[in-house]
């Protein structure tokens, strides 16, 4: 079940300063994720609208795509049940760190901090964050949309930990990729697919394995007989 979009917060009051060397005469491109009054190098003007920015991030997930399994996350991809705690790494941690929130923060708290960030005009943004990138509003909105609307984490529980280490060891996306590959190779569906696709090769392999086991058994039997004969001759001498 998708979460309803939160109400739009009021824009921060204060003077609007154009932050660009050359200001275009007209603005036919607007970006709700940029601070109000900020003008990008390609002439896109910020409007500081949290609701519109969040809506754009939400649309990227394609949560209305057909779901054949009955339980899907983004773009109709199967979503298994959520159990236990989860770690959010890399860009998720960057978004939470920019908002100066703790690692066990709830998504409701992330949303509240994001709404304040996305309401800043250009002057207020630079007074608080200096020359840091102006796309942090979108990054935070995308984080909320992905975790809440995409993966369906509860917004009022700390079921996601935003940190770069697990059990004291630093991890990143290759760790998750390795786990995914291991799960694919060990899943029953993968084994059955291999049997169905290569039945003759599998039969030949099983026959060869059986023959090798028989030869190994015969060799072990001969070795045991020779060993027993040696032991008998040894005791006979003494």
mmCIF file of C-alpha atoms in Angstrom, residues 100-203:
data_model
loop_
_atom_site.group_PDB
_atom_site.id
_atom_site.type_symbol
_atom_site.label_atom_id
_atom_site.label_comp_id
_atom_site.label_asym_id
_atom_site.label_seq_id
_atom_site.Cartn_x
_atom_site.Cartn_y
_atom_site.Cartn_z
ATOM 1 C CA UNK A 100 22.441 15.695 10.782
ATOM 2 C CA UNK A 101 20.213 12.834 11.933
ATOM 3 C CA UNK A 102 21.175 9.760 14.019
ATOM 4 C CA UNK A 103 21.768 6.378 12.401
ATOM 5 C CA UNK A 104 18.607 4.841 13.942
ATOM 6 C CA UNK A 105 16.270 7.654 12.876
ATOM 7 C CA UNK A 106 12.725 6.862 11.756
ATOM 8 C CA UNK A 107 11.508 7.736 8.266
ATOM 9 C CA UNK A 108 8.954 10.110 9.795
ATOM 10 C CA UNK A 109 11.823 12.108 11.321
ATOM 11 C CA UNK A 110 13.718 12.018 8.023
ATOM 12 C CA UNK A 111 10.640 13.402 6.273
ATOM 13 C CA UNK A 112 10.272 16.252 8.746
ATOM 14 C CA UNK A 113 13.933 17.250 8.375
ATOM 15 C CA UNK A 114 13.702 16.948 4.593
ATOM 16 C CA UNK A 115 10.651 19.208 4.478
ATOM 17 C CA UNK A 116 12.618 21.902 6.302
ATOM 18 C CA UNK A 117 15.596 21.483 3.971
ATOM 19 C CA UNK A 118 13.481 21.639 0.823
ATOM 20 C CA UNK A 119 11.747 24.833 1.994
ATOM 21 C CA UNK A 120 14.946 26.910 2.102
ATOM 22 C CA UNK A 121 15.609 29.677 -0.355
ATOM 23 C CA UNK A 122 19.056 30.126 -1.855
ATOM 24 C CA UNK A 123 20.249 32.640 0.732
ATOM 25 C CA UNK A 124 19.115 30.535 3.680
ATOM 26 C CA UNK A 125 20.640 27.415 2.150
ATOM 27 C CA UNK A 126 24.053 29.022 1.681
ATOM 28 C CA UNK A 127 23.951 30.574 5.157
ATOM 29 C CA UNK A 128 23.459 27.107 6.667
ATOM 30 C CA UNK A 129 25.332 24.803 4.294
ATOM 31 C CA UNK A 130 27.764 27.051 2.455
ATOM 32 C CA UNK A 131 28.688 25.893 -1.041
ATOM 33 C CA UNK A 132 27.447 22.323 -0.642
ATOM 34 C CA UNK A 133 25.497 20.835 -3.603
ATOM 35 C CA UNK A 134 21.965 22.149 -4.091
ATOM 36 C CA UNK A 135 20.546 18.699 -4.956
ATOM 37 C CA UNK A 136 20.458 17.454 -1.357
ATOM 38 C CA UNK A 137 16.696 18.064 -1.201
ATOM 39 C CA UNK A 138 16.137 15.580 -4.024
ATOM 40 C CA UNK A 139 18.560 13.075 -2.465
ATOM 41 C CA UNK A 140 16.637 13.134 0.794
ATOM 42 C CA UNK A 141 13.257 12.889 -0.984
ATOM 43 C CA UNK A 142 14.481 9.927 -3.022
ATOM 44 C CA UNK A 143 15.719 8.227 0.167
ATOM 45 C CA UNK A 144 12.279 8.508 1.770
ATOM 46 C CA UNK A 145 10.447 7.413 -1.377
ATOM 47 C CA UNK A 146 12.701 4.403 -1.920
ATOM 48 C CA UNK A 147 12.540 3.100 1.645
ATOM 49 C CA UNK A 148 8.907 3.920 2.426
ATOM 50 C CA UNK A 149 7.067 3.657 -0.886
ATOM 51 C CA UNK A 150 9.457 1.316 -2.669
ATOM 52 C CA UNK A 151 10.558 -1.181 -0.011
ATOM 53 C CA UNK A 152 7.582 -0.519 2.317
ATOM 54 C CA UNK A 153 9.482 0.106 5.548
ATOM 55 C CA UNK A 154 7.297 1.359 8.382
ATOM 56 C CA UNK A 155 7.733 5.147 8.684
ATOM 57 C CA UNK A 156 7.397 5.228 12.480
ATOM 58 C CA UNK A 157 9.859 2.455 13.403
ATOM 59 C CA UNK A 158 13.658 2.323 13.425
ATOM 60 C CA UNK A 159 13.888 -0.797 11.275
ATOM 61 C CA UNK A 160 16.573 0.740 9.034
ATOM 62 C CA UNK A 161 20.048 1.605 10.337
ATOM 63 C CA UNK A 162 21.957 4.213 8.355
ATOM 64 C CA UNK A 163 25.627 3.358 8.832
ATOM 65 C CA UNK A 164 28.700 2.272 6.896
ATOM 66 C CA UNK A 165 29.762 -0.623 9.142
ATOM 67 C CA UNK A 166 28.230 -3.990 10.034
ATOM 68 C CA UNK A 167 29.536 -5.729 13.168
ATOM 69 C CA UNK A 168 32.414 -3.267 13.223
ATOM 70 C CA UNK A 169 33.531 -3.925 9.630
ATOM 71 C CA UNK A 170 33.094 -1.402 6.806
ATOM 72 C CA UNK A 171 30.862 -2.620 3.983
ATOM 73 C CA UNK A 172 29.605 -1.216 0.700
ATOM 74 C CA UNK A 173 27.515 -2.261 -2.287
ATOM 75 C CA UNK A 174 29.896 -5.086 -3.409
ATOM 76 C CA UNK A 175 29.017 -6.933 -0.206
ATOM 77 C CA UNK A 176 25.318 -6.900 -1.077
ATOM 78 C CA UNK A 177 26.077 -7.910 -4.654
ATOM 79 C CA UNK A 178 28.083 -10.891 -3.408
ATOM 80 C CA UNK A 179 25.236 -11.999 -1.137
ATOM 81 C CA UNK A 180 22.774 -11.689 -4.016
ATOM 82 C CA UNK A 181 24.942 -13.776 -6.342
ATOM 83 C CA UNK A 182 25.387 -16.455 -3.665
ATOM 84 C CA UNK A 183 21.633 -16.581 -3.094
ATOM 85 C CA UNK A 184 20.981 -16.953 -6.828
ATOM 86 C CA UNK A 185 23.376 -19.856 -7.226
ATOM 87 C CA UNK A 186 22.051 -21.684 -4.178
ATOM 88 C CA UNK A 187 18.352 -21.191 -4.805
ATOM 89 C CA UNK A 188 16.273 -24.276 -5.778
ATOM 90 C CA UNK A 189 14.911 -22.551 -8.865
ATOM 91 C CA UNK A 190 18.424 -22.109 -10.229
ATOM 92 C CA UNK A 191 19.247 -25.794 -9.664
ATOM 93 C CA UNK A 192 16.057 -26.932 -11.360
ATOM 94 C CA UNK A 193 16.725 -24.614 -14.286
ATOM 95 C CA UNK A 194 20.162 -26.168 -14.771
ATOM 96 C CA UNK A 195 18.683 -29.706 -14.698
ATOM 97 C CA UNK A 196 16.016 -28.813 -17.244
ATOM 98 C CA UNK A 197 18.405 -27.006 -19.560
ATOM 99 C CA UNK A 198 21.226 -29.606 -19.528
ATOM 100 C CA UNK A 199 19.755 -33.079 -18.832
ATOM 101 C CA UNK A 200 22.253 -35.009 -20.996
ATOM 102 C CA UNK A 201 25.300 -33.292 -19.533
ATOM 103 C CA UNK A 202 23.948 -33.950 -16.056
ATOM 104 C CA UNK A 203 23.415 -37.673 -16.802
#
